[in-house]
XYZ file of C-alpha atoms in Angstrom:
211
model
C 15.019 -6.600 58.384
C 15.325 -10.120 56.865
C 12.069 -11.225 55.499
C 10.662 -14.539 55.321
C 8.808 -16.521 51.908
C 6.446 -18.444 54.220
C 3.532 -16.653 52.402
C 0.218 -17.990 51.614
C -3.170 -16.354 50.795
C -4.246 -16.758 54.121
C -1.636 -15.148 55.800
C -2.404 -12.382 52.880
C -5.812 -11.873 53.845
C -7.160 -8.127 54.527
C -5.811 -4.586 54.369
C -2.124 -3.648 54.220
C -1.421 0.341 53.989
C 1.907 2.298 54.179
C 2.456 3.430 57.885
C 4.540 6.468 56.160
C 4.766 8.384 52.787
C 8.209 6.010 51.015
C 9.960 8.050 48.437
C 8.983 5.966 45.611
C 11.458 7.379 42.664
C 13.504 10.695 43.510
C 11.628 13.710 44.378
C 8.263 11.459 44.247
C 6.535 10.138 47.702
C 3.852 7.924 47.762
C 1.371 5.305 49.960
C -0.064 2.167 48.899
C -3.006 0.618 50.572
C -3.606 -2.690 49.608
C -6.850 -4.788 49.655
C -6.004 -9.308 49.116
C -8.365 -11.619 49.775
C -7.696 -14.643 47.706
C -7.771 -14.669 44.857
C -8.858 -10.596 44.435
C -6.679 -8.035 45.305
C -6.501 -3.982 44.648
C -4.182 -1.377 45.409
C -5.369 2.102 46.203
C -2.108 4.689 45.453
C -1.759 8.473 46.638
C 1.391 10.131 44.785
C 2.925 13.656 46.109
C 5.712 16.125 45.526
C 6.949 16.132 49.333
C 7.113 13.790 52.034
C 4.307 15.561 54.241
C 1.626 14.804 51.597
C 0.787 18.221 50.744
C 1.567 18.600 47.023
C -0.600 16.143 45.095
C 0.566 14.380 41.968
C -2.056 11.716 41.509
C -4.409 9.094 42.887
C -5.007 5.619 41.116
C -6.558 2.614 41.755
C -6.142 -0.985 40.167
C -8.270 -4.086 40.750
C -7.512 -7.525 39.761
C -6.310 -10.930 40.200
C -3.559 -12.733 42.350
C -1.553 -16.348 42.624
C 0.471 -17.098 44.927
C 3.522 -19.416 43.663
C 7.294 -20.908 44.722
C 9.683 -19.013 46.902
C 12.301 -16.847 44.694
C 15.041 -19.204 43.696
C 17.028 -15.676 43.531
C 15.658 -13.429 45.668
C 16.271 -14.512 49.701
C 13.267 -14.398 51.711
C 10.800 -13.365 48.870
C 7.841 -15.477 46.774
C 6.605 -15.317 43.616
C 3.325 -13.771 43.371
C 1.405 -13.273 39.804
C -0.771 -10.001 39.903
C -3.306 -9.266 37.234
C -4.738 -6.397 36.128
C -8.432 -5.973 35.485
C -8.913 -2.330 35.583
C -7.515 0.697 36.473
C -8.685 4.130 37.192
C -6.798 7.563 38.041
C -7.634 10.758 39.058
C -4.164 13.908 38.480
C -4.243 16.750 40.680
C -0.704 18.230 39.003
C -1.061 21.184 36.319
C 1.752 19.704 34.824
C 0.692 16.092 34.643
C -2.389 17.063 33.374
C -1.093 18.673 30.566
C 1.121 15.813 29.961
C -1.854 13.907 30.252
C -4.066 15.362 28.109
C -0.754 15.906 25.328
C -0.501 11.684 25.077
C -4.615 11.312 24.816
C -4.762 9.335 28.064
C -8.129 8.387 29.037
C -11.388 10.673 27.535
C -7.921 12.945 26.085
C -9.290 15.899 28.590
C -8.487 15.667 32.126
C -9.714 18.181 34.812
C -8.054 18.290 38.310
C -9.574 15.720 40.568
C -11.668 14.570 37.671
C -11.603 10.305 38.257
C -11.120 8.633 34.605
C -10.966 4.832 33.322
C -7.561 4.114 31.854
C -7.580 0.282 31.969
C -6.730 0.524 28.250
C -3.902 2.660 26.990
C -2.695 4.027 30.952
C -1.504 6.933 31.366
C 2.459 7.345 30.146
C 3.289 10.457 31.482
C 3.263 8.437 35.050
C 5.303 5.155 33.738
C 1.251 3.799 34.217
C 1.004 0.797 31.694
C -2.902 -0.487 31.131
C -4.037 -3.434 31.074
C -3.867 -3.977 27.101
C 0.242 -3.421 27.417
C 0.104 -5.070 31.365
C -2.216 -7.788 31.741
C 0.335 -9.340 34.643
C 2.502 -7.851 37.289
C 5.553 -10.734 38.088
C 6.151 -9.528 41.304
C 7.474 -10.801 44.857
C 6.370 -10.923 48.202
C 8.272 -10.542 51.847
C 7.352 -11.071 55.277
C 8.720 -10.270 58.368
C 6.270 -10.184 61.128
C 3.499 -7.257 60.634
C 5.604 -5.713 57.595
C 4.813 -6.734 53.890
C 7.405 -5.926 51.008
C 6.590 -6.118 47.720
C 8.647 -6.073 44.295
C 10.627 -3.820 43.098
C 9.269 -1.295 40.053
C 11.967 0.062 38.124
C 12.866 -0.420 34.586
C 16.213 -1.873 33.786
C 17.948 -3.268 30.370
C 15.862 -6.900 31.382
C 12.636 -4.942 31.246
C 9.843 -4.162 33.242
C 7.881 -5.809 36.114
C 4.945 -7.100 33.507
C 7.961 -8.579 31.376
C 10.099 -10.195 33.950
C 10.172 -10.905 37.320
C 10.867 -8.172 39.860
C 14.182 -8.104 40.589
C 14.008 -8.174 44.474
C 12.280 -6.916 47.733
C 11.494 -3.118 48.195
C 13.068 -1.158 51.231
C 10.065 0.192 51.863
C 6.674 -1.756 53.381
C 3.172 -1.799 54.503
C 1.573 -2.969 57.880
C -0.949 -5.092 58.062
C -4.308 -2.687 59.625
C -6.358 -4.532 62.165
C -8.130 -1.206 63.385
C -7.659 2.129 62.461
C -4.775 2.490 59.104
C -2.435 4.941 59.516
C -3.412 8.471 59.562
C -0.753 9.251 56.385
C -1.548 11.181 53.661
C -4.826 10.863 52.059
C -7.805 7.821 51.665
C -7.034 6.559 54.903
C -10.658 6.790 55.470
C -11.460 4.845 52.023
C -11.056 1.246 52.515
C -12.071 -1.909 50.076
C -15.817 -0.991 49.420
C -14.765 2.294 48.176
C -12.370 1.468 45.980
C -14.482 -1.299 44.209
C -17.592 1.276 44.205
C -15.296 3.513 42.218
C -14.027 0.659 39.654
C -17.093 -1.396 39.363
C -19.291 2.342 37.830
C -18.150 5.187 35.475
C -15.853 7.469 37.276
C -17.141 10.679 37.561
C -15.816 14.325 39.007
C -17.195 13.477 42.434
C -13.911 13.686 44.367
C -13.918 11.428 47.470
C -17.772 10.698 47.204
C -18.284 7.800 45.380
């Protein structure tokens, strides 16, 4: 679908969340639910091992800042969009990515499953997660086309990373804009903006879902 650059912050404005679990990397699925309302914006990210959701990997949440800037003098149909990073908090439901976890001293340095922990500084490695001391700004783009919104792409190549260079182009993969009930996919669908900055804005705790 050929996306358009005619972005602003208005046009931004609310709640976009993925209307299906998008194999992010190979043999990893994931949602994003986004929150931007000029100039804040937050994503709220459920990983898993299988495209019907059932084999957690991790939830995370980051909050920060956004600009909207020029259309992508490389990219067709994309603008530039500057996204900062103000904090960031994670919660791993893997044995395995615990351990990894808990092996590279992310966060506190002992992780229980479902346990919600800070890691705005340092990140968490193990799940390519940079913090905001190594990524205080996301370069990323933006694509419209009607209710779909594409955003940058993530991978590493030999230019760098998304928080040292631009993204290199659009996604294949998108999120809808939700104007009454978000998709029923995976899980949080039932957690919207207040819940996510209830969760960033106090000490996460091991209180699952209630904040």
């Amino acid at each position: 679908m050929k996306t358009s650059a005619d972005i602003t912050p208005e046009l931004l404005d609310g709640r976009w969340r993925s209307p299906f679990a998008a194999e992010v990397f190979p043999g990893i699925y994931g949602i994003d639910d986004f929150w931007l309302r000029s100039p804040f914006w937050a994503i709220h990210f459920n990983s898993y091992k299988d495209p019907d959701c059932r084999e957690r990997l991790f939830e995370l949440i980051i909050t920060g800042f956004f600009d909207v800037l020029g259309p992508s003098a490389v990219t067709e149909g994309a603008r530039e969009v500057d996204f900062s990073r103000t904090k960031t908090c994670l919660r791993l439901f893997d044995d395995a990515l615990i351990t990894a976890a808990e092996g590279v001293k992310s966060g506190s340095g002992h992780w229980e499953k479902g346990e919600w922990q800070d890691v705005s500084l340092g990140g968490c490695s193990p799940i390519d997660l940079p913090g905001v001391d190594e990524c205080p700004l996301e370069y990323d783009l933006l694509g419209i086309a009607g209710d779909r919104l594409y955003f940058g792409q993530r991978h590493h190549d030999e230019a760098g990373s998304i928080w040292t260079r631009r993204s290199p182009g659009l996604l294949d993969y998108y999120v809808v804009r939700v104007t009454g009930e978000p998709p029923q996919v995976g899980h949080g669908a039932e957690w919207g903006p207040p819940e996510w900055f209830r969760l960033t804005s106090s000490h996460p705790t091991r209180s699952g879902d209630k904040l």
